[in-house]
Coordinates of C-alpha atoms and ligand atoms in Angstrom, one line a residue:
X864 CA 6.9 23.8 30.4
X865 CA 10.5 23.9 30.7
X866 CA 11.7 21.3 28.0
X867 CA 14.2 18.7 28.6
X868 CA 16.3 18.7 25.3
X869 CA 17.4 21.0 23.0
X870 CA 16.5 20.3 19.1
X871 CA 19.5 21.4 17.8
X872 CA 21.9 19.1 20.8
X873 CA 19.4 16.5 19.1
X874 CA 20.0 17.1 15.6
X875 CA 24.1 17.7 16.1
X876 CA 24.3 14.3 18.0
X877 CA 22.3 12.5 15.6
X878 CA 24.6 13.7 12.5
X879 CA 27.6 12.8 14.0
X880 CA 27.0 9.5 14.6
X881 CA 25.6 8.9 18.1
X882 CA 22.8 6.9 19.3
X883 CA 19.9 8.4 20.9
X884 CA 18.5 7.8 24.7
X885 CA 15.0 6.6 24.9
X886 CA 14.3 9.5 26.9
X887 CA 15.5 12.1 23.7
X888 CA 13.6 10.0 21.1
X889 CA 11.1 10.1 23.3
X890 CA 11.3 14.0 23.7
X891 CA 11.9 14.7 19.6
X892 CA 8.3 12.7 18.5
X893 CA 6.5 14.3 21.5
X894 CA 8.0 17.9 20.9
X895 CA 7.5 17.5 17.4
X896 CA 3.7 16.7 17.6
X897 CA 3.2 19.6 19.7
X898 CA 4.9 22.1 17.5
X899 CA 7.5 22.8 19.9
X900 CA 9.9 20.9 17.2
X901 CA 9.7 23.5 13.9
X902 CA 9.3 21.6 10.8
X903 CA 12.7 22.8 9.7
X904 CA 14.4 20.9 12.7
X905 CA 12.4 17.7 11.8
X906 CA 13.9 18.1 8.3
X907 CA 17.3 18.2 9.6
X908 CA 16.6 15.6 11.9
X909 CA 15.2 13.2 9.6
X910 CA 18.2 13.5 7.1
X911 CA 20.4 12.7 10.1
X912 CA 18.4 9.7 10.4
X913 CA 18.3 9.0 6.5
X914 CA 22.1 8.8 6.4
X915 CA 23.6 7.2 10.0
X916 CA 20.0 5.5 10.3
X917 CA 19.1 4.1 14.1
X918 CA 20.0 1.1 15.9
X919 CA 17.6 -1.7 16.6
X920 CA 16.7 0.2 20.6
X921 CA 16.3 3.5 18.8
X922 CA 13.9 2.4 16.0
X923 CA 11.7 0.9 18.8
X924 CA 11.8 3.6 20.6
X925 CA 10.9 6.0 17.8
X926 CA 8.4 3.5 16.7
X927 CA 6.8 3.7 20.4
X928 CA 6.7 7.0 20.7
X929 CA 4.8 7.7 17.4
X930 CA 2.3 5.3 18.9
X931 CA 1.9 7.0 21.7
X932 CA 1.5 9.9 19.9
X933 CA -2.5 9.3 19.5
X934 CA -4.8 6.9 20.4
X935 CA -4.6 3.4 20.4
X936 CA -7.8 1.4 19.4
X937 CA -8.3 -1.7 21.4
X938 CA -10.5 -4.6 19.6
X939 CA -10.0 -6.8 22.7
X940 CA -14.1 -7.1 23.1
X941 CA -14.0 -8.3 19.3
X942 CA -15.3 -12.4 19.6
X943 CA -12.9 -13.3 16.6
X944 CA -9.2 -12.9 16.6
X945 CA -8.2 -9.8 14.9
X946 CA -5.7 -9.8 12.0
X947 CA -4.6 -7.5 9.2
X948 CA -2.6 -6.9 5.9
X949 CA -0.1 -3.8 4.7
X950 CA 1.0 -3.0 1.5
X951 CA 3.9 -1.2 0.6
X952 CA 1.7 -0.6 -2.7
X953 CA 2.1 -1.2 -6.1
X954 CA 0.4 -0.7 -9.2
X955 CA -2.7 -2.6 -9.3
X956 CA -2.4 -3.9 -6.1
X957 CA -6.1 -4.3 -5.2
X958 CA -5.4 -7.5 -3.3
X959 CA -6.9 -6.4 0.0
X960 CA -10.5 -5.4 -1.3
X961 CA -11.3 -9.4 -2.3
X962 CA -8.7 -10.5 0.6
X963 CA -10.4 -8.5 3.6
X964 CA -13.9 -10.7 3.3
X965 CA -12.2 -13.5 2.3
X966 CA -10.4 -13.9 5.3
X967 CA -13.6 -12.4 7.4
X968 CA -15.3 -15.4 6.2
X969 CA -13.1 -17.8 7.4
X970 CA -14.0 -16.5 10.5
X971 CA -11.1 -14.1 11.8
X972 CA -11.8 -10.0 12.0
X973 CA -10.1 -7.9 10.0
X974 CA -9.5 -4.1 10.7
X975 CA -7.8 -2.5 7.7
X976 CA -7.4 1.4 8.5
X977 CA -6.4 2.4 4.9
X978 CA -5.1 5.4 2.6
X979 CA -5.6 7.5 -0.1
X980 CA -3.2 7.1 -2.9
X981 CA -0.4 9.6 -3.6
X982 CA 1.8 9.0 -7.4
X983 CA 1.5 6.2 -9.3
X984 CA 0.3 4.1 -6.7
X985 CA -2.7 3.8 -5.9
X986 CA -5.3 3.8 -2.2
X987 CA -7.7 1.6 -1.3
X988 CA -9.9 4.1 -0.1
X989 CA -9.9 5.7 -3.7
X990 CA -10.6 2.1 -5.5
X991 CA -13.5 1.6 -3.3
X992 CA -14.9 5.4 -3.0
X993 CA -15.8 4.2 -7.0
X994 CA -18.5 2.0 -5.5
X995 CA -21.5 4.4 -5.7
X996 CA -22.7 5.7 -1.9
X997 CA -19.6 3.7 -0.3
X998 CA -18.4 6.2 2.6
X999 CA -14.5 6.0 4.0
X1000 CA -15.5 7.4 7.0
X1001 CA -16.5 5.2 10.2
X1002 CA -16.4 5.5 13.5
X1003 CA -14.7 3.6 16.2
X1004 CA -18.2 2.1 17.5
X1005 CA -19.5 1.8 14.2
X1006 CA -15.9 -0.4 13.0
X1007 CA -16.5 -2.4 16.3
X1008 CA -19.8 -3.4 15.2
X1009 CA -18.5 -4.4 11.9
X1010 CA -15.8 -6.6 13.2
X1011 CA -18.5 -8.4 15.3
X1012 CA -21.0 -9.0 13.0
X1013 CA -19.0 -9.1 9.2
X1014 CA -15.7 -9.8 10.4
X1015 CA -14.1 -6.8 8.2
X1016 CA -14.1 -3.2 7.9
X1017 CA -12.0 -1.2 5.7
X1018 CA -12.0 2.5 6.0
X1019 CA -9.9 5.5 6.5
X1020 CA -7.5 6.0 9.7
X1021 CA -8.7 8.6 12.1
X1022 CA -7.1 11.8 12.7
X1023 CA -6.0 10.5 16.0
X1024 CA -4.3 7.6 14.9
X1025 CA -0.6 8.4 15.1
X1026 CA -0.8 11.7 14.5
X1027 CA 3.1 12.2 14.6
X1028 CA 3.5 10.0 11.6
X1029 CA 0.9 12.2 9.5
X1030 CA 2.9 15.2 10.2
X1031 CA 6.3 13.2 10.0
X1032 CA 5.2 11.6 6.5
X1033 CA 3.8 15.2 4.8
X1034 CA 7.3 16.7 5.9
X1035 CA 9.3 13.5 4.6
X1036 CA 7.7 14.0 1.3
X1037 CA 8.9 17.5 0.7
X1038 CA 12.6 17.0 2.0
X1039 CA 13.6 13.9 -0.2
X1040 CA 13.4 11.7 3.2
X1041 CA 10.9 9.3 2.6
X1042 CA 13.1 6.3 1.1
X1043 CA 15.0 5.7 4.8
X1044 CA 14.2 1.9 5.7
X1045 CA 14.2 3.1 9.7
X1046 CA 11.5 5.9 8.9
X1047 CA 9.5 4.0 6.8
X1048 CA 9.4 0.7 8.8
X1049 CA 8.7 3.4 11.8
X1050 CA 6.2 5.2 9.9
X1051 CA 4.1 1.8 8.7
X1052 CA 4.2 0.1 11.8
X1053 CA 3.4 3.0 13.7
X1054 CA -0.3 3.2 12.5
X1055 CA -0.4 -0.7 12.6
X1056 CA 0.6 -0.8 16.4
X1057 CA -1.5 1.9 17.4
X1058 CA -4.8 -0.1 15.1
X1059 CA -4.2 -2.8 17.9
X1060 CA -4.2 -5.7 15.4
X1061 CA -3.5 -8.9 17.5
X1062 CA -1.4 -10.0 13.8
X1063 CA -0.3 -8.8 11.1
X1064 CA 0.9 -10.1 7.3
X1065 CA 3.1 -7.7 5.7
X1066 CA 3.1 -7.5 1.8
X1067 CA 6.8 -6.0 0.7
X1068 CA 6.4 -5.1 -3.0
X1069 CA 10.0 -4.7 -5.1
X1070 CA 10.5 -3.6 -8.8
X1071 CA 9.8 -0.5 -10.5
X1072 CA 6.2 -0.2 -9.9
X1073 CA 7.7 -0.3 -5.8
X1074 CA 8.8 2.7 -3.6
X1075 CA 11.7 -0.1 -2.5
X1076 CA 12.7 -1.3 -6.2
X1077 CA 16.0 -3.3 -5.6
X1078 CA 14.8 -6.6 -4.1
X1079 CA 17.5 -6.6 -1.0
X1080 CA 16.3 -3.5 -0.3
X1081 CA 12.5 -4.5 0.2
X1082 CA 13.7 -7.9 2.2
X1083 CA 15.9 -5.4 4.8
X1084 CA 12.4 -3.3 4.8
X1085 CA 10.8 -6.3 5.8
X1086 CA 12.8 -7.6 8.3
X1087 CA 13.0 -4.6 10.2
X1088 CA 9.2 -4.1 10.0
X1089 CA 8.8 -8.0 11.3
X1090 CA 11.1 -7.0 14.1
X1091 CA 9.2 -4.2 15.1
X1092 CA 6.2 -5.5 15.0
X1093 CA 7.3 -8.7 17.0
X1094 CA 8.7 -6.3 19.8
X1095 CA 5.6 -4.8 20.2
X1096 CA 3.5 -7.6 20.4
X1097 CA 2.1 -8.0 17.4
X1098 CA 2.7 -11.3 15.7
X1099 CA 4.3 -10.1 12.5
X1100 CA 5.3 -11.7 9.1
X1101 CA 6.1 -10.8 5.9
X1102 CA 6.4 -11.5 2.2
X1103 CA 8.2 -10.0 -0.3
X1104 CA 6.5 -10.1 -4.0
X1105 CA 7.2 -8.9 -6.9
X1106 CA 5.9 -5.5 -8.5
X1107 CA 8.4 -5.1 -11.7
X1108 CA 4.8 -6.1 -13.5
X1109 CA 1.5 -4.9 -12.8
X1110 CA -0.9 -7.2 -10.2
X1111 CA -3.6 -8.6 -12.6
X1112 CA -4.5 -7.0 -15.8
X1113 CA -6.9 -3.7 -14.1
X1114 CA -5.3 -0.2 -13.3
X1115 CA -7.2 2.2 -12.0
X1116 CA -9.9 2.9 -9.1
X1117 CA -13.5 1.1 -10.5
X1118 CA -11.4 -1.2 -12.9
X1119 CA -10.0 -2.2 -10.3
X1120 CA -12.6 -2.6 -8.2
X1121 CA -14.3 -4.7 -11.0
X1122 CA -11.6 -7.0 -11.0
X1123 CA -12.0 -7.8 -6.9
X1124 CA -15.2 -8.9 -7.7
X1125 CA -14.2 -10.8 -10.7
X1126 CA -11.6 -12.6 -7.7
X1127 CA -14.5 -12.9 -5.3
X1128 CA -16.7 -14.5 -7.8
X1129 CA -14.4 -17.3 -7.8
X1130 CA -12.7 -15.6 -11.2
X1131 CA -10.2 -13.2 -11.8
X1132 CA -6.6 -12.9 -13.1
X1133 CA -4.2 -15.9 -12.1
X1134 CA -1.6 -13.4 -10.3
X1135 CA -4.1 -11.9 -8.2
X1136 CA -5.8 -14.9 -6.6
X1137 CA -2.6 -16.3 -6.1
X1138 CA -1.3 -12.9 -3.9
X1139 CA -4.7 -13.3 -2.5
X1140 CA -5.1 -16.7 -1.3
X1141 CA -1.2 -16.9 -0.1
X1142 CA -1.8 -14.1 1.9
X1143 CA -5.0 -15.5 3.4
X1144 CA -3.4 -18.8 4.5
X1145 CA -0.1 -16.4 6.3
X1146 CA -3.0 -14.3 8.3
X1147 CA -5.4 -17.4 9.2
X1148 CA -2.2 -19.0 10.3
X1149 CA -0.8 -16.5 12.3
X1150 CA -4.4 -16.3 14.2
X1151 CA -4.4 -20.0 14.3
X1152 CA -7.2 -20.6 12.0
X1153 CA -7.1 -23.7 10.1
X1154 CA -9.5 -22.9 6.9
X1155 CA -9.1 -23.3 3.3
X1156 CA -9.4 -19.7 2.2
X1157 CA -10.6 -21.0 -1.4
X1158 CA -13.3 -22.4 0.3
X1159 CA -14.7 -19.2 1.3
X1160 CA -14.5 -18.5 -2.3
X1161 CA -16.2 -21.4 -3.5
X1162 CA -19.0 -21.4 -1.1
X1163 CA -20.1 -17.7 -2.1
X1164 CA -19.4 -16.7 2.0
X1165 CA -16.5 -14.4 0.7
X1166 CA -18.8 -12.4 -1.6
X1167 CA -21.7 -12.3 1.2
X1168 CA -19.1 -10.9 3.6
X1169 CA -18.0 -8.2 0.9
X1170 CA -21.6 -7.4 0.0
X1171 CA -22.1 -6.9 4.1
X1172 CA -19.1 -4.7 4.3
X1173 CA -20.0 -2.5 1.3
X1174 CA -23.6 -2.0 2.6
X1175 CA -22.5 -1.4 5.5
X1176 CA -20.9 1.5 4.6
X1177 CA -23.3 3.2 2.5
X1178 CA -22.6 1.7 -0.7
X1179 CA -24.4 -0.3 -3.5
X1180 CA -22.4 -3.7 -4.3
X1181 CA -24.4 -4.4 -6.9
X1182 CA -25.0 -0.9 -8.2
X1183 CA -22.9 -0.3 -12.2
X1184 CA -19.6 1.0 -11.7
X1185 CA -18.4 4.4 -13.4
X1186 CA -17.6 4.0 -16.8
X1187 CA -14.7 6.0 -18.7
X1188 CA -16.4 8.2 -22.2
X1189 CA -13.1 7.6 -23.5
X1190 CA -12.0 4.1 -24.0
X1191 CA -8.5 3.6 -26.6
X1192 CA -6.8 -0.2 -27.3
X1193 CA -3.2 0.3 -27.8
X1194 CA -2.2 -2.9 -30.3
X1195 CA 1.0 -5.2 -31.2
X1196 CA 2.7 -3.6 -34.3
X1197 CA 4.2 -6.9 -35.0
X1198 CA 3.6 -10.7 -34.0
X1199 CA 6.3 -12.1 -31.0
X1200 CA 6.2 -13.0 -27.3
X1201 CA 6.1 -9.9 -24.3
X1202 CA 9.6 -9.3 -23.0
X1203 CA 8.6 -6.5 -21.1
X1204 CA 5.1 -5.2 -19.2
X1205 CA 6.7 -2.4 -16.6
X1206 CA 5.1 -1.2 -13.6
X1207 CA 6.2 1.6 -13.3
X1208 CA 5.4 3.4 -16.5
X1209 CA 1.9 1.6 -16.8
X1210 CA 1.4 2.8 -13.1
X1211 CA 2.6 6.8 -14.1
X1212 CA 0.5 6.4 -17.5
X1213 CA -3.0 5.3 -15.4
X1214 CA -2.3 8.5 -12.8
X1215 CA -2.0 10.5 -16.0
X1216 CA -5.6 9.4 -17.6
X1217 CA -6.7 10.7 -14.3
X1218 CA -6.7 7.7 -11.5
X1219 CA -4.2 9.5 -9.6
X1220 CA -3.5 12.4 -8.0
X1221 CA -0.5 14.9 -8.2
X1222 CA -1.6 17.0 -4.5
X1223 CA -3.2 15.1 -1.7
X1224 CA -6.3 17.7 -1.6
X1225 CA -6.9 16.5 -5.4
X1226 CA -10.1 14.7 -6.5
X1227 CA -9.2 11.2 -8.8
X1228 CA -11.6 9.7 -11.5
X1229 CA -13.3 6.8 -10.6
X1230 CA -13.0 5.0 -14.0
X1231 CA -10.0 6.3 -15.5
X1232 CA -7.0 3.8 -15.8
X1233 CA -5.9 0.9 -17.7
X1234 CA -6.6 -2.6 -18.6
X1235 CA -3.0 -4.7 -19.6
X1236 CA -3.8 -7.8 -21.2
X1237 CA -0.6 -9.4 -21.7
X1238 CA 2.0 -10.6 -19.3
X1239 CA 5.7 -11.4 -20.1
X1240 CA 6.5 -14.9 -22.0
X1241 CA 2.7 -14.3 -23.6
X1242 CA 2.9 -14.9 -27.1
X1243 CA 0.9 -12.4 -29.4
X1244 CA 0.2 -12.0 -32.6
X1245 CA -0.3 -8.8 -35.2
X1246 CA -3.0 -6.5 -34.1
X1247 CA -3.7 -8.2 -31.0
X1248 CA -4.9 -5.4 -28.4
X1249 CA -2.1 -5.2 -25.5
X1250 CA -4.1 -2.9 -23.6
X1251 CA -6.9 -0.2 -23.3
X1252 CA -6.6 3.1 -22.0
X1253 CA -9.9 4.8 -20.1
X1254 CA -9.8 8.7 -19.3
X1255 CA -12.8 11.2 -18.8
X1256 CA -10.0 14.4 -20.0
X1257 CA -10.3 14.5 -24.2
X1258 CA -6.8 14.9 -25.6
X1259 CA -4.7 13.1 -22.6
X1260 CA -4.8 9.6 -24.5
X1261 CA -2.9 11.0 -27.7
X1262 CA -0.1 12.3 -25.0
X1263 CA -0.3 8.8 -23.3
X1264 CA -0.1 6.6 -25.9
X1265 CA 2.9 8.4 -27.3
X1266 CA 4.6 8.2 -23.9
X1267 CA 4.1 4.2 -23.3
X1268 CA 5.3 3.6 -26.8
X1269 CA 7.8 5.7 -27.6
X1270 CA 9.1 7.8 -24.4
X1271 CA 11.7 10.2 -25.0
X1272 CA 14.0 8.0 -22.2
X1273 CA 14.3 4.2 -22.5
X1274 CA 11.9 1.4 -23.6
X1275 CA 8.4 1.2 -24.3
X1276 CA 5.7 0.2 -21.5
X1277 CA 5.0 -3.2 -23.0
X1278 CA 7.7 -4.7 -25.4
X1279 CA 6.8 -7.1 -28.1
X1280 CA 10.6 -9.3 -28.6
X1281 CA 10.9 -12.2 -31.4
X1282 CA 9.4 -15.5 -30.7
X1283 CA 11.2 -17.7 -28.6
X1284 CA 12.8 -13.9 -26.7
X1285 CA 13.7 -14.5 -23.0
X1286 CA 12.4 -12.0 -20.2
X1287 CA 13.4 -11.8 -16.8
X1288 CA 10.4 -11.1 -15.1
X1289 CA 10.5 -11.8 -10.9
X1290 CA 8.6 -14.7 -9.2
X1291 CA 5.7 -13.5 -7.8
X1292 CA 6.5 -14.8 -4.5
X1293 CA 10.1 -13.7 -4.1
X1294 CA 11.0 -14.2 0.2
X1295 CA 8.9 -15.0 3.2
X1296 CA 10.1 -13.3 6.6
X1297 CA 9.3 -14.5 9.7
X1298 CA 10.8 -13.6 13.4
Ligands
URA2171 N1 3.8 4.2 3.7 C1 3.8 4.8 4.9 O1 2.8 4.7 5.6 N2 4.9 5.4 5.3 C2 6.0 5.4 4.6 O2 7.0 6.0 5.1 C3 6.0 4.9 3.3 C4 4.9 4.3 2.9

């Protein structure tokens, strides 16, 4: 096949400043996915992008042509509107394992395609592959079915699904490119295009515990990803929370899984149903659904629906989760009020005890991680346990310990300040974005 572009004209036009045709944007995903691209010309090419970025035509463009790149499911036989959630991820962010049946209950379907987490973030998939016999893995008759009858599925993304993004995102990773608002709004909305969700609520986390930390930064992420998503049909908004302190008080794949239910059982920490519910009410809105998500709560029909979807899938909802042999508490030294609870550190310190993984071929623990029991502006007093560290690997809590309380750089994970010490902690709810 005689190609129409060269890389290289691509590449050199890019780095000086010029706008791509659709027709060469068009050409660079397509001969990328076929290999007629080399990785070491995407490289180049995505720096060009990182640093003269792509106008408004050109993201849409490359945003298309990454859909295109694979299938595109179609849930248009589905009798319930469909509507789904993104996360930019955080550290405990577990919101969309109580919000998926929550919002399936109220009677909209959700199809949350979902990933395995890389750093101190962490996947869904992971959290609920704690839930003994639960399998990641369905197919596209098999997710059809669930949608129908439960109103939720969540399960991993096909190999077909944007396939250019898959290869994109592996070689962004290695060459320093991934933090380019145009390839990562391209890159999330890609997959959520091509899952042919009818809406979509975006969750746009900022802090340290967030790949976007600076809070301007994650509200220009977000518009661009509403803008995106409105131009391809999908009805598209967004909030912008804060991750500077961990969601809720669990870290960690069945802690975290735990604490869903706690959510689901109408418990759960204040932070987290809060997320929760708020972005229930965006999606059941955007799908004009006029329900009390709380309700579904309340009534038990959120908890049925997760129990559904978990069976479904092979697992045992009601079966003990995995249990850490190695359980520490980390304690105050000294009475005071929390000035400080970070993210980012807290999220680093639960991939260490084994909830993570460094390679995305490695195995995670299911019950390593950490519980934080104290949020900033709580008051606590002399021994009082801040939080408890759970690891199956003998000697790692030693190193941990010593790292969230005194790292060799900066302040401790959790600082304990003199009574009546301020803190400047972000509101949860920091922006809503709409078109
Ligand atoms: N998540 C994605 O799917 N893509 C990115 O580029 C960043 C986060």
């Amino acid at each position: 096949m005689t190609e129409p572009f060269t890389a290289v004209d691509i590449i050199r036009a890019k780095r000086d400043g010029h706008t791509l045709t659709t027709d060469q944007v068009a050409w660079s995903i397509d001969a990328y996915t076929r290999g007629v691209i080399a990785e070491e010309q995407m490289s180049a090419l995505a720096m060009a992008v990182f640093f003269q970025g792509m106008s408004v035509r050109e993201l849409d463009d490359w945003t298309s042509a990454m859909v295109r790149s694979g299938e595109r499911l179609d849930f248009s036989r589905v009798p319930r509107p469909t509507v789904d959630k993104h996360s930019t991820g955080g550290v405990g962010d577990k919101i969309t394992l109580p919000l998926v049946p929550i919002v399936a209950a109220c009677g909209a379907a959700v199809p949350q395609l979902s990933g395995r987490g890389l750093g101190h973030t962490g996947g869904t998939l992971d959290k609920l592959e704690a839930i003994p016999g639960w399998n990641a893995r369905v197919s596209n008759a098999q997710m059809m079915a669930m949608l129908t009858d439960i109103g939720g599925v969540i399960c991993a993304a096909g190999e077909k699904l944007a396939p250019a993004d898959r290869k994109l995102y592996a070689l962004r990773d290695v060459t320093a490119t991934v933090d380019s608002i145009p390839l990562i709004a391209s890159s999330i909305m890609s997959k959520k295009i091509a899952e042919g969700t009818s809406a979509l609520v975006l969750d746009v986390k900022t802090g340290s515990g967030a790949f976007m930390s600076e809070p301007d930064r994650a509200l220009e992420l977000a518009r661009t990803m509403v803008s995106l998503g409105v131009d391809a049909g999908v009805r598209t908004r967004a909030l912008v929370t804060a991750m500077d302190v961990p969601l809720g008080c669990a870290i960690g794949n069945a802690l975290e899984v735990a604490e869903s239910v706690e959510v689901l059982a109408g418990g759960g920490p204040a932070d987290v149903v809060e997320l929760t519910l708020l972005l229930a009410r965006h999606m059941l809105e955007l799908v004009g659904i006029d329900t009390d998500p709380a309700q579904a709560i309340s009534s038990g029909a959120a908890m049925d629906c997760w129990r559904a979807m978990i069976r479904a899938q092979g697992g045992d909802p009601l079966a003990e989760l995995p249990k850490a042999t190695i359980v520490e508490d980390i304690v105050a030294d000294s009475a005071g009020v929390i000035t400080r609870c970070d993210a980012l550190m807290l999220g680093r310190a639960s991939w260490r005890l084994g909830a993570g993984r460094h390679r995305k071929e490695d195995p995670v623990s299911d019950s390593a991680g950490i519980e934080v029991f104290v949020k900033p502006g709580d008051d606590v007093t002399t021994g009082q346990v801040l939080m408890r560290l759970h690891t199956e690997t003998p000697g790692l809590v030693a190193h941990v310990r010593e790292e969230l309380r005194s790292p060799r750089v900066g302040e401790p994970a959790i600082v304990v300040g003199p009574t009546g010490s301020s803190h400047n902690q972000l509101p949860l709810i920091i922006d809503v974005v709409e078109a």
